[in-house]
């Protein structure tokens, strides 16, 4: 214990680093690096900048060496090039080559809120660049992903995705270029710093990325192009957030800048909720402002994945941009795109709306001089198409779209970033499929007892599935089967909705009645349905008596639940009903649009049944 205390005291800033480090003692610097201190930590402890520490360290010749992981446990010679860095001054085991090298930055550790989809893009980039004769270097700190498999890239570096570590590898390997577009937000945030330190970021330039990420620059671009976006504001403290919300009017969508997986994104409906968010959910600052957007209620959200080669031409009009996929969300706007069920191609949008989305997408690709992939999120409210955000990088929907249309978008994008044009690659026209592809998300709610299943702007899914068919209803039904929640063909449906949904619930009730379902409901919803002429089994609310909805769920007397939340703060009994549905594996819909999709799917199953065929058959 004394030894630990002495060690901690010795490395306290005021007693150790601050006393010696201002003279940049090479011996002390070496010791600090061997103990695992990063340049950024040392800069913080000594009052210097990270760049200053890096410059001084490199001036002394202090750089890491790389060791080969012995993947054969010393039984055979290890040929798989897995490397890790060390400052122990030992021999460097990196095998030198003369081929032109491209570094691919992975997504880092996978967690809820950061999907495996980015790893898919990194793997396809490695395969595509190998085909074109490049040596590929994968940088990723997660050993459980496909991008870190032994046969994916030519060399693999198990290193953190930080400016310092990436620069070490780039300089040591004398790379020709680096790709920051395929690993999601984590490597994208490094792009500008890497470029400033001499790294050749291939693909869309870091300056264009900055325009898309910076709220003021992005708004100015949309104004130039005449593209509408929801009214918005920026806040660096609680007072500014309240002022912005007052001007915009509630509800508003609040989120930190440069977010990953929608973390800390929230729809707020009052000053009290906004104050709580600013005090406990985020740390706002001038460097990291909170974005405040007017939330468009009941708008239809659309995700668009686009590939372009604009940067290869001096005149942007000469370049090519192609929409890979246009996906309409089944849930209304406000659900994170990683969680939302989606349909490709759009199933309710008018031709004029679809054409407007096309025009906006191509215009932004040209303005940002996109080279590679770009994702755009739109909200359609009435006849107006609003741009929510643009990400000049791979998105979570790229793997789904690629499989749905039979075109490997990530592979093509990697080749474009390395210098090829879309015309050379034979992909210049949008693919509009003659069948329906439905994406549904898989959630871990059955592992988290008592956790409400309502979806929000913050991503919570841990996987996704696809349903394909020439009939939209069958495609949706297949997606529900694949995610472990098959739609019932009969039985009892329990319906309980928000009072604001009373008008819409009549159509839902009639739909299920026409399909032969018994309808059960509590007083408020039952009154509405009976007034419309529907026969309803009235059941008591949880606190009014038994058997209630939870009893019927546990007894398997309810085959489907339709339950929309009562407001911003769901009642406790609603949460109990929704969680019980999850634990009893009862399909549940928490939106009116989801309920309508279920009716469509059940009707199609009852009328046609379904058939299964390989994915490749759809491409013929």
Coordinates of C-alpha atoms in Angstrom, one line a residue:
X1 CA 0.0 0.0 0.0
X2 CA 2.8 2.4 0.9
X3 CA 4.6 1.5 -2.4
X4 CA 1.4 2.4 -4.4
X5 CA 1.0 5.6 -2.5
X6 CA 4.5 6.6 -3.1
X7 CA 4.1 5.8 -6.8
X8 CA 1.0 7.9 -7.1
X9 CA 2.6 10.8 -5.2
X10 CA 5.7 10.6 -7.4
X11 CA 3.6 11.0 -10.5
X12 CA 1.3 13.7 -9.2
X13 CA 1.6 16.7 -11.5
X14 CA 2.9 19.2 -8.9
X15 CA 5.5 16.9 -7.4
X16 CA 6.8 15.1 -10.5
X17 CA 6.0 16.2 -14.0
X18 CA 5.5 19.9 -13.3
X19 CA 8.8 20.0 -11.4
X20 CA 11.0 18.4 -14.2
X21 CA 9.0 18.3 -17.4
X22 CA 9.2 21.9 -18.3
X23 CA 12.8 21.3 -19.1
X24 CA 11.7 18.3 -21.3
X25 CA 14.1 16.0 -19.5
X26 CA 14.6 13.2 -22.1
X27 CA 15.0 10.5 -19.4
X28 CA 11.8 11.5 -17.7
X29 CA 9.9 11.7 -21.0
X30 CA 11.1 8.2 -22.0
X31 CA 10.0 6.9 -18.6
X32 CA 6.6 8.5 -19.0
X33 CA 6.1 7.0 -22.5
X34 CA 7.2 3.6 -21.3
X35 CA 4.6 3.8 -18.5
X36 CA 1.9 4.4 -21.1
X37 CA 1.3 8.2 -20.8
X38 CA 0.1 9.7 -24.1
X39 CA 1.3 13.0 -25.5
X40 CA -2.1 14.5 -24.7
X41 CA -1.9 13.4 -21.0
X42 CA 1.7 14.7 -20.7
X43 CA 0.6 18.0 -22.3
X44 CA -2.3 18.3 -19.8
X45 CA 0.0 17.6 -16.9
X46 CA 2.7 20.1 -17.9
X47 CA 0.6 22.9 -19.3
X48 CA 1.9 22.4 -22.9
X49 CA 0.1 21.6 -26.1
X50 CA 0.0 18.1 -27.6
X51 CA 1.8 19.3 -30.7
X52 CA 4.6 20.8 -28.6
X53 CA 5.1 17.6 -26.7
X54 CA 5.1 15.6 -29.9
X55 CA 7.6 17.9 -31.5
X56 CA 10.0 17.8 -28.5
X57 CA 9.6 14.0 -28.2
X58 CA 10.4 13.3 -31.9
X59 CA 13.3 15.7 -31.7
X60 CA 14.9 13.4 -29.1
X61 CA 14.3 10.4 -31.4
X62 CA 11.7 8.9 -29.0
X63 CA 9.2 7.0 -31.2
X64 CA 7.5 3.7 -30.6
X65 CA 8.6 0.4 -32.1
X66 CA 6.2 -2.3 -33.2
X67 CA 6.1 -5.9 -32.1
X68 CA 4.5 -8.8 -33.9
X69 CA 1.9 -10.8 -31.9
X70 CA 2.9 -14.4 -31.9
X71 CA -0.3 -15.9 -33.2
X72 CA 1.2 -19.4 -33.2
X73 CA 2.2 -19.5 -29.6
X74 CA 5.9 -20.2 -30.5
X75 CA 5.0 -23.6 -32.0
X76 CA 5.5 -22.3 -35.6
X77 CA 6.8 -19.2 -37.2
X78 CA 4.0 -16.5 -37.1
X79 CA 3.2 -15.0 -40.5
X80 CA 0.0 -13.1 -39.6
X81 CA 1.2 -9.5 -39.3
X82 CA -0.6 -8.4 -36.1
X83 CA 1.3 -5.5 -34.5
X84 CA 1.2 -3.5 -31.3
X85 CA 3.4 -0.5 -30.3
X86 CA 5.8 -0.3 -27.4
X87 CA 8.4 2.2 -26.1
X88 CA 10.8 -0.4 -24.6
X89 CA 13.4 0.4 -27.2
X90 CA 13.4 -3.2 -28.5
X91 CA 13.7 -4.3 -32.1
X92 CA 11.0 -3.1 -34.5
X93 CA 9.4 -6.2 -36.1
X94 CA 7.4 -4.5 -38.9
X95 CA 8.2 -6.1 -42.2
X96 CA 9.2 -3.5 -44.7
X97 CA 7.6 -3.5 -48.2
X98 CA 7.8 -1.2 -51.2
X99 CA 4.2 -1.4 -52.2
X100 CA 1.9 1.7 -52.1
X101 CA 0.1 1.6 -48.8
X102 CA -3.3 2.8 -47.7
X103 CA -4.3 3.0 -44.0
X104 CA -7.9 2.3 -43.1
X105 CA -9.1 3.6 -39.8
X106 CA -11.6 1.3 -38.1
X107 CA -14.5 2.1 -35.8
X108 CA -12.8 1.1 -32.5
X109 CA -14.7 -0.8 -29.8
X110 CA -18.2 -1.9 -30.7
X111 CA -20.9 -1.1 -28.2
X112 CA -24.6 -0.3 -28.1
X113 CA -24.9 2.9 -30.1
X114 CA -22.1 1.9 -32.5
X115 CA -23.0 -0.8 -34.9
X116 CA -20.9 -3.4 -36.8
X117 CA -22.0 -1.8 -40.1
X118 CA -18.9 0.4 -40.1
X119 CA -16.7 -2.7 -39.8
X120 CA -18.4 -4.1 -42.9
X121 CA -17.4 -1.0 -44.8
X122 CA -13.8 -1.2 -43.6
X123 CA -13.5 -4.9 -44.6
X124 CA -14.9 -4.1 -48.1
X125 CA -12.5 -1.2 -48.4
X126 CA -9.5 -3.5 -47.6
X127 CA -10.7 -6.1 -50.2
X128 CA -11.3 -3.5 -52.9
X129 CA -7.9 -1.8 -52.5
X130 CA -6.1 -5.1 -52.5
X131 CA -7.7 -5.8 -55.9
X132 CA -6.3 -2.5 -57.1
X133 CA -2.7 -3.5 -56.0
X134 CA -2.5 -1.5 -52.7
X135 CA -1.1 -2.8 -49.5
X136 CA -3.8 -2.3 -46.8
X137 CA -3.1 -1.4 -43.2
X138 CA -6.0 -1.7 -40.8
X139 CA -5.9 0.3 -37.6
X140 CA -8.5 -0.9 -35.0
X141 CA -8.4 -1.6 -31.3
X142 CA -11.2 -4.2 -31.3
X143 CA -10.0 -7.8 -31.8
X144 CA -13.5 -9.2 -32.1
X145 CA -14.4 -7.7 -35.5
X146 CA -14.0 -9.0 -39.0
X147 CA -11.7 -6.1 -39.9
X148 CA -9.2 -7.5 -37.5
X149 CA -9.3 -11.1 -38.9
X150 CA -6.0 -12.5 -40.1
X151 CA -7.0 -12.6 -43.8
X152 CA -8.7 -9.2 -44.1
X153 CA -5.8 -6.7 -44.5
X154 CA -2.1 -7.0 -45.3
X155 CA -1.1 -5.6 -41.9
X156 CA -3.1 -5.0 -38.7
X157 CA -2.2 -2.6 -36.0
X158 CA -4.0 -3.1 -32.6
X159 CA -3.8 0.6 -31.6
X160 CA -6.2 3.2 -30.2
X161 CA -7.8 5.5 -32.7
X162 CA -6.1 8.7 -31.5
X163 CA -4.2 11.3 -33.4
X164 CA -0.9 10.3 -31.8
X165 CA -1.2 6.6 -32.5
X166 CA -2.4 6.9 -36.0
X167 CA 0.3 9.4 -36.9
X168 CA 3.0 7.0 -35.6
X169 CA 1.8 4.2 -37.9
X170 CA 1.3 6.5 -40.9
X171 CA 4.8 7.8 -40.6
X172 CA 6.5 4.5 -39.8
X173 CA 4.9 2.8 -42.8
X174 CA 5.3 5.8 -45.1
X175 CA 1.6 5.4 -46.2
X176 CA 0.4 7.0 -49.5
X177 CA -3.0 7.8 -48.0
X178 CA -5.5 7.2 -45.2
X179 CA -9.2 6.5 -45.2
X180 CA -11.3 8.0 -42.4
X181 CA -14.6 7.7 -44.1
X182 CA -15.5 4.1 -43.2
X183 CA -15.2 3.8 -39.4
X184 CA -18.0 6.1 -38.4
X185 CA -17.7 9.2 -36.4
X186 CA -14.6 8.2 -34.4
X187 CA -12.1 8.4 -37.2
X188 CA -14.0 11.2 -38.9
X189 CA -13.3 13.4 -35.9
X190 CA -9.5 12.8 -36.5
X191 CA -9.5 13.7 -40.2
X192 CA -8.7 17.4 -39.8
X193 CA -6.0 16.9 -37.2
X194 CA -4.4 14.2 -39.3
X195 CA -4.4 16.4 -42.4
X196 CA -2.7 19.2 -40.5
X197 CA 0.0 16.8 -39.6
X198 CA 0.8 15.8 -43.2
X199 CA -1.5 12.8 -43.6
X200 CA -3.1 12.4 -47.1
X201 CA -6.8 11.9 -46.3
X202 CA -8.1 10.3 -49.5
X203 CA -11.8 10.8 -50.4
X204 CA -13.9 13.7 -49.3
X205 CA -11.6 16.4 -47.9
X206 CA -11.6 17.2 -44.2
X207 CA -12.6 20.7 -45.1
X208 CA -15.8 19.4 -46.6
X209 CA -16.3 17.2 -43.6
X210 CA -16.0 20.3 -41.4
X211 CA -18.7 22.1 -43.5
X212 CA -21.1 19.2 -42.9
X213 CA -20.3 18.9 -39.2
X214 CA -20.2 22.6 -38.3
X215 CA -23.7 23.9 -37.7
X216 CA -23.0 27.5 -39.0
X217 CA -21.1 26.4 -42.1
X218 CA -23.7 23.7 -42.9
X219 CA -26.6 26.3 -42.6
X220 CA -24.7 28.7 -44.8
X221 CA -24.3 25.9 -47.5
X222 CA -28.0 25.1 -47.4
X223 CA -28.9 28.7 -47.7
X224 CA -26.7 29.0 -50.8
X225 CA -28.4 26.0 -52.3
X226 CA -31.9 27.0 -51.4
X227 CA -32.5 23.8 -49.4
X228 CA -34.7 24.1 -46.3
X229 CA -33.7 22.8 -42.9
X230 CA -35.7 22.8 -39.6
X231 CA -35.2 26.1 -37.7
X232 CA -32.4 25.7 -35.2
X233 CA -30.0 27.3 -32.8
X234 CA -26.7 26.7 -30.9
X235 CA -26.2 26.8 -27.2
X236 CA -23.0 26.8 -25.1
X237 CA -24.8 27.0 -21.8
X238 CA -28.2 26.5 -20.1
X239 CA -29.3 30.1 -20.7
X240 CA -28.6 30.0 -24.4
X241 CA -30.4 26.7 -24.7
X242 CA -33.5 28.1 -23.0
X243 CA -33.4 31.2 -25.2
X244 CA -33.1 29.0 -28.4
X245 CA -36.0 26.8 -27.3
X246 CA -38.2 29.8 -26.6
X247 CA -37.5 31.2 -30.0
X248 CA -38.1 27.9 -31.8
X249 CA -41.0 26.6 -29.7
X250 CA -41.3 23.2 -28.1
X251 CA -40.7 20.4 -28.8
X252 CA -37.1 20.7 -29.7
X253 CA -34.4 18.1 -30.5
X254 CA -31.2 18.7 -28.5
X255 CA -27.9 16.9 -29.1
X256 CA -24.2 17.4 -28.6
X257 CA -22.1 18.2 -31.6
X258 CA -20.1 15.4 -33.2
X259 CA -22.2 12.7 -31.6
X260 CA -21.7 8.9 -32.1
X261 CA -24.8 6.7 -32.3
X262 CA -27.1 9.5 -31.3
X263 CA -25.7 9.5 -27.8
X264 CA -27.3 12.1 -25.5
X265 CA -29.8 13.1 -28.2
X266 CA -33.2 13.9 -26.8
X267 CA -36.6 15.4 -27.7
X268 CA -37.6 17.8 -24.9
X269 CA -41.0 19.4 -24.4
X270 CA -40.5 21.9 -21.6
X271 CA -38.0 24.3 -19.9
X272 CA -37.7 21.9 -17.0
X273 CA -36.7 19.0 -19.2
X274 CA -34.3 21.2 -21.1
X275 CA -32.7 22.4 -17.8
X276 CA -32.3 18.9 -16.6
X277 CA -30.7 17.9 -20.0
X278 CA -28.2 20.8 -19.9
X279 CA -27.2 20.1 -16.3
X280 CA -26.9 16.3 -16.3
X281 CA -26.7 14.9 -19.9
X282 CA -24.1 17.0 -21.6
X283 CA -21.1 19.3 -20.9
X284 CA -21.7 22.3 -23.2
X285 CA -18.8 24.6 -24.1
X286 CA -17.8 27.0 -27.0
X287 CA -15.8 24.1 -28.4
X288 CA -18.6 21.6 -28.1
X289 CA -21.9 23.4 -28.4
X290 CA -25.3 21.8 -28.0
X291 CA -27.4 21.8 -31.1
X292 CA -31.1 22.8 -30.7
X293 CA -33.4 22.0 -33.5
X294 CA -37.1 22.5 -33.9
X295 CA -38.6 19.0 -33.8
X296 CA -40.9 18.2 -36.7
X297 CA -43.7 16.0 -35.2
X298 CA -45.3 13.4 -37.4
X299 CA -42.8 14.0 -40.2
X300 CA -41.7 11.1 -42.4
X301 CA -37.9 10.5 -42.2
X302 CA -35.9 9.4 -45.2
X303 CA -32.3 8.1 -45.3
X304 CA -30.3 8.4 -48.5
X305 CA -27.0 6.8 -49.3
X306 CA -25.1 8.3 -52.2
X307 CA -21.7 7.6 -53.9
X308 CA -19.9 10.3 -55.8
X309 CA -16.6 11.0 -57.6
X310 CA -17.0 14.9 -57.7
X311 CA -13.5 15.6 -56.2
X312 CA -11.8 14.1 -59.2
X313 CA -13.0 16.9 -61.5
X314 CA -12.1 20.6 -61.5
X315 CA -15.7 21.4 -62.5
X316 CA -18.1 19.7 -60.0
X317 CA -20.8 19.5 -62.7
X318 CA -18.6 17.0 -64.6
X319 CA -18.5 14.5 -61.8
X320 CA -21.0 11.8 -61.1
X321 CA -23.1 11.2 -58.0
X322 CA -25.4 8.2 -57.8
X323 CA -28.0 7.5 -55.1
X324 CA -27.4 4.0 -53.9
X325 CA -30.6 3.7 -51.8
X326 CA -33.5 5.8 -50.6
X327 CA -35.0 4.4 -47.4
X328 CA -38.3 5.6 -45.9
X329 CA -38.6 5.1 -42.1
X330 CA -41.7 3.3 -40.9
X331 CA -41.6 5.2 -37.6
X332 CA -42.1 8.9 -37.7
X333 CA -39.0 11.2 -37.5
X334 CA -37.3 11.2 -34.1
X335 CA -36.1 7.6 -34.0
X336 CA -32.4 7.1 -34.6
X337 CA -31.8 5.7 -38.1
X338 CA -29.9 2.7 -36.6
X339 CA -33.1 1.7 -34.7
X340 CA -35.8 2.6 -37.2
X341 CA -37.6 0.1 -39.4
X342 CA -37.1 1.2 -43.1
X343 CA -38.5 0.4 -46.5
X344 CA -36.5 0.5 -49.7
X345 CA -37.7 2.0 -52.1
X346 CA -40.0 4.5 -50.4
X347 CA -43.6 3.3 -50.1
X348 CA -45.7 6.4 -49.3
X349 CA -43.7 9.3 -50.8
X350 CA -45.0 11.0 -53.9
X351 CA -43.0 11.1 -57.2
X352 CA -42.4 14.9 -56.8
X353 CA -41.1 14.4 -53.2
X354 CA -38.8 11.7 -54.4
X355 CA -37.5 13.9 -57.2
X356 CA -36.9 16.7 -54.8
X357 CA -34.9 14.4 -52.5
X358 CA -32.8 13.4 -55.6
X359 CA -32.1 17.0 -56.6
X360 CA -31.1 18.0 -53.0
X361 CA -28.8 15.0 -52.7
X362 CA -27.0 15.6 -55.9
X363 CA -26.7 19.4 -55.2
X364 CA -25.1 18.8 -51.8
X365 CA -22.7 16.1 -53.2
X366 CA -21.5 18.7 -55.7
X367 CA -21.2 21.5 -53.2
X368 CA -19.2 19.3 -50.8
X369 CA -17.2 17.8 -53.6
X370 CA -17.9 14.3 -52.2
X371 CA -15.4 11.6 -53.1
X372 CA -16.8 8.3 -51.8
X373 CA -19.9 7.8 -49.7
X374 CA -22.4 10.4 -48.3
X375 CA -25.5 9.9 -46.2
X376 CA -28.3 12.4 -45.9
X377 CA -31.2 12.3 -43.5
X378 CA -34.4 14.1 -44.6
X379 CA -37.7 14.9 -42.9
X380 CA -40.8 15.2 -45.1
X381 CA -43.6 17.3 -43.6
X382 CA -46.5 17.9 -45.9
X383 CA -45.0 19.0 -49.2
X384 CA -41.8 20.3 -47.8
X385 CA -38.5 18.3 -47.7
X386 CA -36.2 19.3 -44.9
X387 CA -32.5 18.3 -44.5
X388 CA -31.8 17.1 -41.0
X389 CA -28.1 16.3 -41.4
X390 CA -25.4 15.3 -43.9
X391 CA -22.6 12.8 -43.2
X392 CA -19.9 12.7 -45.9
X393 CA -19.0 9.2 -44.8
X394 CA -20.2 5.6 -44.8
X395 CA -23.5 5.2 -42.8
X396 CA -25.1 2.3 -40.9
X397 CA -27.4 1.7 -43.8
X398 CA -24.7 1.0 -46.4
X399 CA -24.5 -2.7 -45.8
X400 CA -28.3 -3.1 -46.0
X401 CA -28.6 -1.0 -49.2
X402 CA -25.7 -2.8 -50.8
X403 CA -27.3 -6.2 -50.2
X404 CA -30.7 -5.0 -51.3
X405 CA -29.6 -3.6 -54.6
X406 CA -26.8 -6.1 -55.3
X407 CA -24.1 -3.4 -55.6
X408 CA -21.1 -3.3 -53.2
X409 CA -21.2 0.4 -52.4
X410 CA -18.3 0.3 -49.9
X411 CA -16.0 -1.4 -52.4
X412 CA -16.9 1.0 -55.2
X413 CA -16.4 3.9 -52.8
X414 CA -12.9 2.7 -51.8
X415 CA -11.8 2.5 -55.4
X416 CA -13.2 5.9 -56.1
X417 CA -11.3 7.4 -53.1
X418 CA -8.1 5.8 -54.4
X419 CA -8.5 7.6 -57.8
X420 CA -11.0 5.8 -60.0
X421 CA -14.2 7.3 -61.5
X422 CA -17.6 5.8 -61.3
X423 CA -17.8 5.7 -65.1
X424 CA -14.7 3.4 -65.0
X425 CA -16.4 1.2 -62.4
X426 CA -19.7 1.0 -64.4
X427 CA -22.0 2.5 -61.8
X428 CA -23.6 5.7 -63.0
X429 CA -27.3 5.1 -62.7
X430 CA -29.5 4.7 -59.7
X431 CA -30.9 1.2 -59.0
X432 CA -34.6 1.2 -58.4
X433 CA -35.5 -2.3 -57.3
X434 CA -38.7 -4.1 -58.4
X435 CA -39.1 -5.7 -55.0
X436 CA -39.3 -4.4 -51.5
X437 CA -36.6 -4.6 -48.9
X438 CA -37.5 -3.9 -45.3
X439 CA -34.9 -3.3 -42.6
X440 CA -35.9 -4.1 -39.0
X441 CA -33.7 -3.7 -35.9
X442 CA -32.9 -6.2 -33.2
X443 CA -32.9 -4.9 -29.6
X444 CA -31.5 -6.3 -26.3
X445 CA -34.5 -5.3 -24.1
X446 CA -35.1 -8.8 -22.8
X447 CA -31.6 -8.5 -21.1
X448 CA -32.4 -5.3 -19.3
X449 CA -35.2 -5.9 -16.7
X450 CA -37.6 -2.9 -16.4
X451 CA -36.0 -1.0 -19.3
X452 CA -38.7 0.8 -21.4
X453 CA -38.6 -0.2 -25.0
X454 CA -39.7 3.1 -26.5
X455 CA -37.3 4.2 -29.3
X456 CA -35.7 7.7 -29.3
X457 CA -33.0 9.7 -31.1
X458 CA -30.4 7.7 -29.1
X459 CA -29.5 4.4 -30.8
X460 CA -30.2 1.2 -28.8
X461 CA -30.3 -1.6 -31.3
X462 CA -27.6 -4.3 -31.4
X463 CA -28.3 -5.7 -34.9
X464 CA -30.6 -5.7 -37.9
X465 CA -32.4 -8.0 -40.3
X466 CA -33.8 -7.8 -43.8
X467 CA -37.1 -8.9 -45.3
X468 CA -37.3 -9.2 -49.1
X469 CA -40.4 -9.8 -51.3
X470 CA -42.3 -8.5 -54.3
X471 CA -45.2 -7.8 -51.9
X472 CA -44.5 -5.0 -49.3
X473 CA -46.7 -6.7 -46.6
X474 CA -44.8 -10.0 -47.0
X475 CA -41.5 -8.2 -46.9
X476 CA -42.4 -6.5 -43.6
X477 CA -43.7 -9.8 -42.2
X478 CA -40.5 -11.6 -43.1
X479 CA -38.5 -8.8 -41.3
X480 CA -40.6 -9.4 -38.1
X481 CA -40.0 -13.2 -38.4
X482 CA -36.2 -12.6 -38.8
X483 CA -36.0 -10.3 -35.7
X484 CA -37.7 -13.0 -33.5
X485 CA -41.2 -11.3 -33.3
X486 CA -43.4 -13.0 -36.0
X487 CA -46.8 -11.4 -36.6
X488 CA -49.8 -13.5 -35.4
X489 CA -52.5 -14.5 -37.9
X490 CA -55.2 -14.3 -35.3
X491 CA -56.1 -14.0 -31.7
X492 CA -56.5 -11.0 -29.5
X493 CA -54.9 -7.6 -30.0
X494 CA -54.6 -5.2 -27.0
X495 CA -54.8 -1.5 -28.0
X496 CA -53.9 1.4 -25.8
X497 CA -52.9 4.7 -27.3
X498 CA -52.1 8.3 -26.5
X499 CA -55.2 10.5 -26.5
X500 CA -53.7 12.4 -29.5
X501 CA -53.9 9.2 -31.5
X502 CA -57.7 8.5 -30.9
X503 CA -58.6 9.5 -34.5
X504 CA -55.9 7.3 -36.0
X505 CA -56.6 4.4 -33.8
X506 CA -60.1 3.9 -35.3
X507 CA -58.5 3.0 -38.7
X508 CA -56.1 0.6 -36.8
X509 CA -59.0 -1.0 -34.9
X510 CA -61.0 -1.5 -38.1
X511 CA -58.0 -3.1 -39.8
X512 CA -57.5 -5.7 -37.1
X513 CA -61.3 -6.4 -36.8
X514 CA -61.4 -7.0 -40.6
X515 CA -58.6 -9.5 -40.2
X516 CA -60.7 -11.4 -37.6
X517 CA -58.9 -10.3 -34.4
X518 CA -60.6 -9.8 -31.1
X519 CA -59.8 -6.3 -29.8
X520 CA -59.1 -5.7 -26.1
X521 CA -58.7 -2.2 -24.7
X522 CA -58.9 -0.1 -21.5
X523 CA -61.6 2.6 -21.0
X524 CA -60.3 5.5 -23.0
X525 CA -59.3 3.6 -26.2
X526 CA -62.4 1.3 -25.8
X527 CA -64.7 4.3 -25.8
X528 CA -63.2 5.6 -29.0
X529 CA -63.3 2.2 -30.8
X530 CA -66.9 1.4 -29.7
X531 CA -68.1 4.9 -30.8
X532 CA -66.8 3.8 -34.3
X533 CA -68.9 0.7 -34.2
X534 CA -66.3 -1.8 -33.2
X535 CA -66.8 -4.6 -30.7
X536 CA -64.2 -4.3 -27.9
X537 CA -63.4 -6.5 -24.9
X538 CA -63.0 -4.0 -22.0
X539 CA -60.3 -4.8 -19.5
X540 CA -59.4 -2.8 -16.3
X541 CA -56.3 -0.7 -16.0
X542 CA -53.5 -2.1 -13.9
X543 CA -54.7 -0.3 -10.7
X544 CA -58.4 -0.9 -11.3
X545 CA -58.6 -4.7 -11.1
X546 CA -57.9 -8.0 -12.7
X547 CA -57.5 -9.7 -15.1
X548 CA -55.6 -6.7 -16.6
X549 CA -53.3 -6.5 -19.6
X550 CA -50.3 -7.9 -17.8
X551 CA -52.4 -10.9 -16.6
X552 CA -53.6 -11.6 -20.1
X553 CA -50.1 -11.3 -21.5
X554 CA -48.7 -13.8 -19.0
X555 CA -51.6 -16.2 -19.7
X556 CA -50.8 -15.9 -23.5
X557 CA -54.3 -14.5 -24.1
X558 CA -53.0 -11.5 -26.0
X559 CA -51.1 -12.2 -29.3
X560 CA -50.3 -8.6 -30.2
X561 CA -49.9 -5.2 -28.4
X562 CA -50.4 -1.8 -29.8
X563 CA -49.3 0.8 -27.2
X564 CA -48.3 4.3 -28.0
X565 CA -46.7 6.4 -25.2
X566 CA -48.9 8.9 -23.3
X567 CA -46.4 11.7 -23.6
X568 CA -42.9 12.8 -22.9
X569 CA -42.9 11.0 -19.6
X570 CA -44.6 7.6 -20.0
X571 CA -46.8 6.3 -17.1
X572 CA -45.4 3.5 -15.0
X573 CA -48.2 1.1 -16.0
X574 CA -47.4 1.7 -19.7
X575 CA -43.8 0.7 -19.1
X576 CA -44.9 -2.4 -17.3
X577 CA -47.2 -3.5 -20.1
X578 CA -44.4 -2.9 -22.7
X579 CA -41.8 -4.8 -20.8
X580 CA -44.1 -7.7 -20.1
X581 CA -44.8 -8.0 -23.8
X582 CA -41.0 -8.3 -24.3
X583 CA -40.6 -10.9 -21.6
X584 CA -43.5 -13.0 -23.0
X585 CA -42.2 -12.6 -26.6
X586 CA -45.5 -10.9 -27.6
X587 CA -45.1 -8.7 -30.7
X588 CA -45.6 -5.0 -29.8
X589 CA -45.9 -1.9 -31.9
X590 CA -45.3 1.5 -30.2
X591 CA -46.3 3.7 -33.1
X592 CA -49.5 4.0 -35.2
X593 CA -47.3 3.7 -38.4
X594 CA -45.9 0.4 -37.0
X595 CA -49.5 -0.8 -36.3
X596 CA -50.5 -0.1 -39.9
X597 CA -47.5 -1.9 -41.1
X598 CA -48.4 -4.9 -39.0
X599 CA -51.9 -4.9 -40.5
X600 CA -50.4 -4.8 -44.0
X601 CA -48.1 -7.7 -43.1
X602 CA -50.8 -9.9 -41.5
X603 CA -53.2 -9.3 -44.4
X604 CA -50.6 -10.3 -46.9
X605 CA -49.7 -13.5 -45.0
X606 CA -53.3 -14.5 -44.7
X607 CA -53.9 -13.9 -48.4
X608 CA -50.7 -15.2 -50.0
X609 CA -48.6 -17.0 -47.5
X610 CA -44.9 -16.5 -48.2
X611 CA -42.0 -18.1 -50.0
X612 CA -38.3 -18.0 -49.4
X613 CA -35.6 -17.7 -52.1
X614 CA -31.9 -16.8 -52.1
X615 CA -30.9 -13.2 -52.2
X616 CA -29.3 -13.6 -55.6
X617 CA -32.6 -14.6 -57.2
X618 CA -33.9 -11.1 -56.6
X619 CA -31.0 -9.6 -58.7
X620 CA -31.8 -11.6 -61.8

